[in-house]
XYZ file of C-alpha atoms in Angstrom:
513
model
C 0.000 0.000 0.000
C 2.997 2.310 0.429
C 3.162 4.949 -2.267
C 6.604 6.558 -2.378
C 7.772 9.516 -4.437
C 11.528 9.539 -4.995
C 13.184 12.473 -6.624
C 15.541 12.173 -9.577
C 14.497 15.631 -10.760
C 12.945 18.555 -8.808
C 10.267 18.129 -5.964
C 8.391 19.619 -2.925
C 5.014 20.889 -1.587
C 2.714 23.155 0.436
C 0.642 24.101 3.515
C -3.033 24.679 3.842
C -2.463 27.524 6.283
C 0.435 29.977 6.469
C 1.157 33.459 7.815
C 0.351 36.501 5.723
C 1.794 40.027 5.723
C -0.276 43.180 5.932
C 2.190 45.366 4.026
C 2.427 43.852 0.537
C 2.285 46.332 -2.368
C -0.811 46.518 -4.540
C -0.335 45.437 -8.175
C -3.037 44.292 -10.587
C -3.171 43.467 -14.303
C -5.180 40.403 -15.202
C -7.047 38.621 -17.978
C -9.192 35.531 -18.379
C -9.788 32.986 -21.122
C -11.799 29.884 -21.983
C -10.951 26.949 -24.238
C -12.345 23.494 -24.923
C -10.677 20.447 -23.400
C -9.860 17.401 -25.539
C -9.586 14.196 -23.536
C -9.493 11.872 -26.523
C -12.452 9.776 -25.308
C -15.322 8.469 -27.412
C -18.012 10.006 -25.211
C -19.116 13.644 -25.602
C -16.678 15.773 -23.606
C -18.738 18.266 -21.595
C -15.799 20.044 -20.015
C -13.949 23.281 -20.601
C -10.772 24.965 -19.458
C -11.229 28.420 -17.982
C -7.847 30.164 -17.924
C -6.777 33.282 -16.046
C -3.723 35.546 -16.010
C -3.251 37.259 -12.638
C -0.851 39.764 -14.155
C 2.694 40.892 -13.541
C 4.289 41.332 -10.140
C 7.627 43.068 -9.541
C 9.979 42.179 -6.691
C 12.765 44.460 -5.530
C 16.281 43.079 -4.933
C 16.389 40.741 -1.902
C 12.659 41.252 -1.290
C 10.523 38.675 0.504
C 6.831 39.229 1.101
C 3.548 37.479 1.682
C 0.586 39.000 -0.094
C -2.754 37.966 -1.531
C -4.257 37.663 -4.975
C -7.828 37.135 -6.167
C -9.828 36.285 -9.270
C -13.569 36.994 -9.422
C -14.913 34.060 -11.420
C -18.163 36.008 -11.951
C -20.262 32.839 -11.946
C -24.037 33.088 -11.611
C -24.225 29.311 -11.278
C -22.108 26.718 -9.500
C -19.116 25.300 -11.342
C -17.484 21.951 -10.607
C -13.711 21.788 -10.917
C -12.135 18.476 -11.899
C -8.619 19.828 -12.244
C -6.505 22.867 -11.401
C -3.305 23.908 -13.167
C -1.168 26.648 -11.620
C 1.857 28.055 -13.433
C 4.190 30.961 -12.795
C 7.367 32.557 -14.111
C 9.313 32.040 -10.902
C 9.832 33.572 -7.443
C 6.574 32.139 -6.027
C 7.865 30.165 -3.048
C 4.413 28.759 -2.355
C 0.747 29.733 -2.371
C -2.505 28.479 -0.822
C -5.766 28.807 -2.760
C -9.380 29.051 -1.618
C -12.914 29.603 -2.901
C -14.868 32.222 -0.920
C -18.048 34.312 -1.335
C -17.553 37.419 -3.468
C -18.538 39.604 -0.514
C -15.565 38.383 1.531
C -12.301 40.362 1.178
C -13.971 42.826 -1.178
C -11.789 44.745 -3.600
C -10.451 44.659 -7.157
C -8.909 41.544 -8.647
C -5.156 41.058 -8.736
C -2.517 41.291 -6.014
C -3.260 43.098 -2.760
C -1.894 43.367 0.799
C -3.627 40.599 2.757
C -4.045 42.737 5.868
C -5.806 45.495 3.946
C -8.845 43.211 3.544
C -8.489 41.166 6.723
C -7.621 37.981 4.856
C -7.301 34.812 6.947
C -6.630 31.391 5.447
C -8.578 29.641 8.201
C -11.572 31.933 7.647
C -11.310 31.404 3.889
C -11.330 27.615 4.258
C -14.359 27.651 6.557
C -16.297 30.279 4.572
C -15.805 28.391 1.326
C -13.361 25.591 0.645
C -9.763 24.868 -0.289
C -9.077 24.867 -4.021
C -5.369 24.142 -4.387
C -1.971 24.174 -2.690
C 1.178 25.021 -4.639
C 4.243 22.917 -3.965
C 7.311 24.802 -2.818
C 8.914 26.628 -5.745
C 7.075 24.634 -8.418
C 6.686 26.408 -11.763
C 3.827 24.266 -13.091
C 1.565 22.036 -11.038
C -1.535 20.056 -11.969
C -4.019 18.844 -9.364
C -6.476 16.507 -11.061
C -8.395 14.097 -8.862
C -10.229 10.921 -9.878
C -12.979 11.417 -12.448
C -16.127 12.795 -10.837
C -14.432 13.859 -7.592
C -14.503 17.641 -7.762
C -14.037 20.926 -5.969
C -17.137 23.105 -6.035
C -17.227 26.840 -6.683
C -20.733 27.901 -5.557
C -22.568 30.758 -7.303
C -20.993 34.215 -6.888
C -17.819 32.855 -5.307
C -14.283 33.891 -6.193
C -10.776 32.454 -6.043
C -8.394 33.976 -3.489
C -4.922 32.974 -2.308
C -2.233 33.805 0.181
C 1.126 33.827 -1.605
C 4.768 33.880 -0.524
C 7.156 35.549 -2.980
C 10.924 35.619 -2.636
C 13.705 37.295 -4.618
C 17.048 36.243 -3.142
C 19.049 38.033 -5.842
C 20.600 41.530 -6.122
C 18.463 42.616 -9.086
C 14.806 43.574 -9.558
C 12.727 40.760 -11.067
C 9.226 40.436 -12.481
C 6.962 37.413 -12.592
C 3.458 36.380 -13.620
C 0.925 33.896 -12.318
C -1.603 31.822 -14.282
C -4.429 29.451 -13.337
C -6.505 27.041 -15.397
C -9.700 25.407 -14.108
C -10.994 22.237 -15.762
C -14.769 22.419 -15.349
C -17.045 19.410 -15.889
C -20.794 19.020 -16.305
C -22.762 18.578 -13.045
C -24.165 15.261 -14.299
C -20.619 13.847 -14.228
C -20.043 14.821 -10.601
C -19.969 11.891 -8.180
C -18.864 13.740 -5.047
C -17.620 17.108 -3.799
C -14.248 16.811 -2.078
C -13.635 18.035 1.464
C -10.265 19.449 2.599
C -8.319 18.659 5.754
C -4.923 19.692 7.092
C -2.119 18.089 9.094
C 0.623 20.289 10.572
C 3.469 20.158 13.072
C 4.085 23.634 14.508
C 6.257 22.612 17.463
C 9.429 21.947 15.471
C 12.875 22.796 16.837
C 15.201 21.202 14.298
C 18.650 20.444 15.775
C 21.683 21.950 14.059
C 24.064 19.898 11.926
C 22.107 16.667 12.043
C 19.184 14.816 10.476
C 15.956 14.636 12.452
C 12.322 13.612 12.084
C 9.199 14.956 13.771
C 6.109 12.747 13.991
C 2.649 13.968 14.898
C 0.663 11.173 16.570
C -3.147 11.409 16.472
C -4.142 8.458 18.658
C -7.789 9.498 18.913
C -8.381 10.417 15.282
C -11.088 7.812 14.666
C -12.793 8.626 17.961
C -12.838 12.376 17.268
C -14.237 11.788 13.789
C -17.020 9.561 15.163
C -17.888 12.102 17.868
C -18.243 14.847 15.260
C -20.318 12.841 12.776
C -22.259 10.527 15.084
C -21.053 7.458 13.190
C -17.860 5.408 12.704
C -15.326 6.878 10.334
C -16.511 6.738 6.740
C -13.842 8.621 4.837
C -11.923 8.064 1.598
C -8.641 9.787 0.790
C -8.370 11.177 -2.756
C -5.349 13.498 -2.711
C -2.401 14.430 -0.519
C 0.343 17.005 -0.885
C 3.016 17.655 1.743
C 5.084 20.774 2.369
C 8.448 21.517 3.831
C 11.254 23.917 2.881
C 14.899 23.695 1.852
C 15.998 21.478 4.772
C 13.151 18.994 4.360
C 14.053 15.563 2.997
C 11.290 13.202 4.144
C 7.539 12.917 4.665
C 5.360 9.975 5.662
C 1.638 9.449 6.284
C 0.577 6.267 8.091
C -2.595 4.903 9.667
C -3.378 2.612 12.592
C -6.377 0.308 12.948
C -8.553 -1.361 10.341
C -7.223 -2.816 7.082
C -4.569 -0.068 6.883
C -3.115 -0.803 10.320
C 0.592 -0.037 10.387
C 0.726 0.914 6.735
C 2.499 3.901 5.216
C 0.365 5.194 2.348
C 2.220 8.316 1.179
C 5.944 8.962 1.419
C 8.367 11.535 0.037
C 12.078 10.876 0.038
C 14.238 13.881 -0.874
C 13.917 17.499 -1.913
C 14.223 19.446 -5.144
C 11.494 21.861 -6.287
C 8.807 20.030 -8.240
C 5.139 19.226 -7.713
C 4.625 16.248 -5.381
C 0.904 15.866 -4.844
C -0.380 12.276 -4.991
C -3.787 11.255 -6.360
C -5.325 8.091 -4.891
C -7.287 6.470 -7.718
C -9.149 4.480 -6.592
C -9.479 6.488 -3.395
C -8.088 5.046 -0.170
C -10.848 3.744 2.116
C -10.147 4.716 5.746
C -12.910 2.570 7.263
C -11.802 1.173 10.613
C -8.907 3.603 11.031
C -8.340 4.514 14.682
C -5.212 6.665 14.519
C -2.941 8.447 12.098
C 0.626 9.702 12.188
C 2.576 11.996 9.915
C 6.310 12.646 9.846
C 8.484 15.435 8.457
C 12.221 14.824 8.182
C 15.001 17.408 7.869
C 18.715 17.524 7.124
C 19.801 20.657 8.986
C 23.323 21.332 7.716
C 23.293 24.780 9.350
C 25.055 25.568 12.648
C 21.853 26.829 14.319
C 18.538 25.237 15.238
C 15.627 25.992 12.927
C 11.976 26.472 13.901
C 8.615 27.073 12.249
C 8.381 30.012 9.849
C 9.187 31.497 6.458
C 12.539 32.739 5.154
C 15.302 30.497 6.497
C 12.898 28.605 8.791
C 10.905 25.441 8.099
C 7.375 24.042 7.952
C 5.656 20.661 8.199
C 2.196 20.555 6.607
C 0.025 18.253 4.536
C -3.154 19.160 2.667
C -5.594 16.353 1.987
C -8.749 16.159 -0.119
C -11.219 13.477 0.876
C -14.723 12.132 0.664
C -15.725 13.124 4.184
C -18.684 14.354 6.228
C -16.515 16.961 7.972
C -13.386 19.036 7.546
C -10.739 18.686 10.230
C -7.452 20.198 11.305
C -4.837 18.076 13.097
C -1.943 20.014 14.630
C 0.962 19.511 17.038
C 1.387 22.734 19.008
C 3.468 21.435 21.935
C 4.599 18.439 23.944
C 7.335 17.335 21.560
C 9.756 14.788 23.045
C 12.882 13.013 21.817
C 12.092 9.307 21.392
C 15.306 7.832 20.016
C 16.994 7.350 16.677
C 15.571 6.012 13.413
C 17.266 3.075 11.634
C 18.989 5.468 9.227
C 20.463 7.530 12.063
C 18.062 10.488 12.192
C 17.028 11.815 15.606
C 13.358 11.018 16.235
C 10.917 13.394 17.931
C 7.191 12.916 18.572
C 4.338 15.127 19.650
C 0.609 14.612 20.315
C -1.700 16.155 17.746
C -5.009 17.761 18.540
C -7.840 17.000 16.109
C -10.322 19.825 15.499
C -13.445 18.800 13.514
C -14.997 21.591 11.432
C -18.476 21.487 9.912
C -18.669 21.591 6.128
C -20.117 24.689 4.509
C -23.703 23.923 3.337
C -22.847 25.548 0.001
C -20.529 22.587 -0.664
C -23.451 20.271 -1.458
C -23.507 18.031 -4.523
C -25.271 19.194 -7.725
C -29.049 19.386 -7.696
C -31.214 17.385 -10.092
C -31.881 20.623 -11.971
C -28.161 21.247 -12.419
C -27.550 17.697 -13.616
C -30.328 17.988 -16.200
C -29.266 21.406 -17.469
C -26.600 22.693 -19.814
C -22.954 23.008 -18.822
C -22.516 26.473 -17.340
C -19.337 28.319 -18.341
C -18.404 31.421 -16.331
C -17.567 34.543 -18.351
C -14.060 34.956 -19.736
C -12.227 37.662 -21.588
C -9.471 36.014 -23.628
C -10.232 32.716 -25.386
C -6.643 32.578 -26.677
C -4.972 32.396 -23.279
C -3.172 29.023 -22.878
C -3.298 27.064 -19.596
C 0.512 27.272 -19.343
C 2.691 29.994 -20.936
C 4.646 28.999 -24.038
C 8.441 28.932 -24.051
C 10.189 31.613 -26.157
C 13.917 31.632 -26.916
C 16.127 34.335 -25.399
C 16.377 37.666 -27.232
C 20.149 38.270 -27.590
C 19.611 41.994 -28.151
C 18.539 42.465 -24.515
C 21.207 43.883 -22.197
C 21.661 42.937 -18.526
C 20.302 45.310 -15.902
C 23.384 45.097 -13.671
C 27.120 44.576 -14.155
C 27.921 41.094 -15.539
C 30.160 39.829 -12.735
C 30.337 36.280 -11.410
C 28.959 37.514 -8.097
C 25.898 38.969 -9.814
C 25.457 35.862 -11.979
C 25.502 33.770 -8.829
C 23.006 35.998 -7.014
C 20.557 36.647 -9.854
C 20.649 33.304 -11.682
C 22.348 30.509 -9.748
C 21.148 31.218 -6.220
C 17.415 31.509 -6.823
C 16.926 29.495 -10.005
C 19.533 26.725 -9.777
C 20.710 26.104 -6.205
C 17.951 27.464 -3.945
C 15.697 24.555 -4.894
C 18.559 22.127 -4.116
C 19.138 20.887 -7.688
C 22.670 22.283 -7.903
C 23.419 23.302 -4.317
C 25.178 22.068 -1.205
C 22.393 19.630 -0.347
C 22.158 18.132 -3.840
C 24.303 18.277 -6.974
C 22.356 17.176 -10.038
C 24.787 16.000 -12.740
C 27.576 16.596 -10.210
C 27.342 20.388 -10.485
C 27.399 22.471 -7.282
C 26.630 26.130 -7.933
C 27.216 26.899 -4.254
C 30.794 25.579 -4.350
C 33.370 27.664 -2.412
C 35.421 28.087 -5.621
C 32.551 28.670 -8.018
C 34.727 29.739 -10.946
C 36.746 26.523 -10.816
C 33.510 24.517 -10.537
C 32.186 26.144 -13.711
C 35.381 25.962 -15.752
C 36.355 22.420 -14.771
C 32.953 20.722 -14.717
C 32.524 17.855 -17.161
C 29.167 18.184 -18.892
C 27.057 15.035 -18.608
C 25.815 13.705 -21.943
C 28.754 15.078 -23.949
C 27.021 17.823 -25.994
C 30.395 18.663 -27.559
C 30.952 21.929 -25.700
C 32.308 22.994 -22.330
C 30.002 24.177 -19.571
C 31.663 27.602 -19.809
C 33.919 28.573 -22.720
C 35.349 31.984 -21.738
C 34.647 34.583 -24.421
C 32.232 32.356 -26.368
C 28.636 32.115 -25.050
C 27.383 30.219 -28.107
C 29.835 27.396 -27.378
C 29.077 27.356 -23.650
C 26.564 24.707 -22.552
C 25.539 26.885 -19.604
C 24.355 29.622 -21.948
C 22.744 27.221 -24.402
C 20.532 25.525 -21.811
C 19.233 28.790 -20.355
C 18.886 30.684 -23.673
C 17.160 28.075 -25.842
C 13.851 26.300 -25.254
C 15.259 23.264 -27.085
C 19.029 23.271 -26.578
C 21.330 21.019 -28.577
C 18.888 20.805 -31.461
C 16.045 19.695 -29.236
C 17.882 16.769 -27.653
C 18.561 18.650 -24.411
C 16.321 20.194 -21.744
C 16.349 23.887 -20.971
C 16.939 25.096 -17.443
C 15.451 25.552 -14.914
C 14.396 21.983 -15.609
C 10.916 22.206 -14.091
C 9.984 25.537 -15.693
C 7.806 25.781 -18.828
C 9.643 28.962 -19.846
C 13.158 30.366 -19.749
C 14.452 32.864 -17.231
C 13.760 36.506 -18.056
C 15.904 37.981 -20.834
C 17.866 40.303 -18.551
C 18.968 37.419 -16.329
C 20.072 35.352 -19.322
C 21.858 38.417 -20.726
C 23.806 38.652 -17.476
C 25.234 35.155 -18.044
C 25.835 35.851 -21.737
C 27.801 39.034 -21.125
C 29.801 37.505 -18.260
C 30.959 34.674 -20.532
C 31.596 37.123 -23.389
C 33.830 39.170 -21.074
C 36.009 36.100 -20.561
C 34.198 34.574 -17.553
C 36.275 36.413 -14.944
C 36.211 35.487 -11.264
C 34.705 37.728 -8.606
C 36.840 40.795 -7.816
């Protein structure tokens, strides 16, 4: 029954609840589109893709902020979402998405300071429902549950999110955010999914060692039965876990019933890709008495790390289930050291409290009238908008915005697009390349390119014959046989960032002064 995700190319995930900042700048510029979906089946395909562009957002050098963003779907009737695709052009560390009444957090669409409208993720989840959770640093992520298991957007509800943006480089950057909703006909809906959250707030991760923190919910089945008046009758459809740059492990296990002692969802490693898991068929939790969830960390730093954003950590899992209630299970204290795991990690455990929450009545299944009617499509403004932005090759006429030094190349390009997500950093060197190496210039000049494309990684004075430039400047490097970087991005870096690398190589690839 164990379902393990191992990472040979980028990973990670996201929380249902996170802090938000009241001082984010206000930026808005958005557009919406609709297109038909082709599933290739023989039956009539009553589904559409409704696509939305949230607009551009600019981050100052070394800026980190948490702000909000919204999209008024403008739907007079309920819509039933089978799948969600979220894509961005970078710098979105993570984001948590909800469906709420239009009258909540009133204001224009686009980005806004969360505090200016009193936004609360807990309030949003209770007032509406959870729509989506973006994995840490993922560029493109698709959440598509089993056919007929949907997320409902009731009439006159909108999409709103708390986002965490981060620019760790010395230059101003801009990004964009896109969402695509796959909407199906009400007659094809079998159930409306219910969200739940697991979190471990009481983490104090020891320095310079590996450790694991396990939340133990011994009375989970009992609390569920008390809230519903009947034994647990729940089926798990989707799970997505979240930790940050030190995280390297996650596990979800159950006790009691047919799943007793079984691990059903496990992550092993970190990179920067989507890592949600769809259970199809859904996992029947009948007879379950307890659950436990574990987050593991490799803290290579010389200080302990706690819960938070920035250089701190998190431990969260969002689940979508067939359930009579929502619930929130959290460890807020009582953590104790309990020994060492077989692989040498220090083990800690804490008791979780389980808080049942009543489902919003608006989250009911489609009515007979809806099932018998036509497929309702909410208004849209740009039918040509694709679900995911298309890749466009670098424009070599663009100049860099700052001086093309190795230090600036490292800060603008390597740090936040290559090593921050652990692909080419101290905690993981894909293809043997460490872009956080103490002698970075030697690492770049002496690295042997895997796959033998016939060029050096960096050929001083010659960008066109430098593999580093080729893979960031071309959507299909090496005549289409290679993959552009960042590997998990649908598009290239912005032209000014690529120009910085180009001009540094053209200048002879000098070391830092």
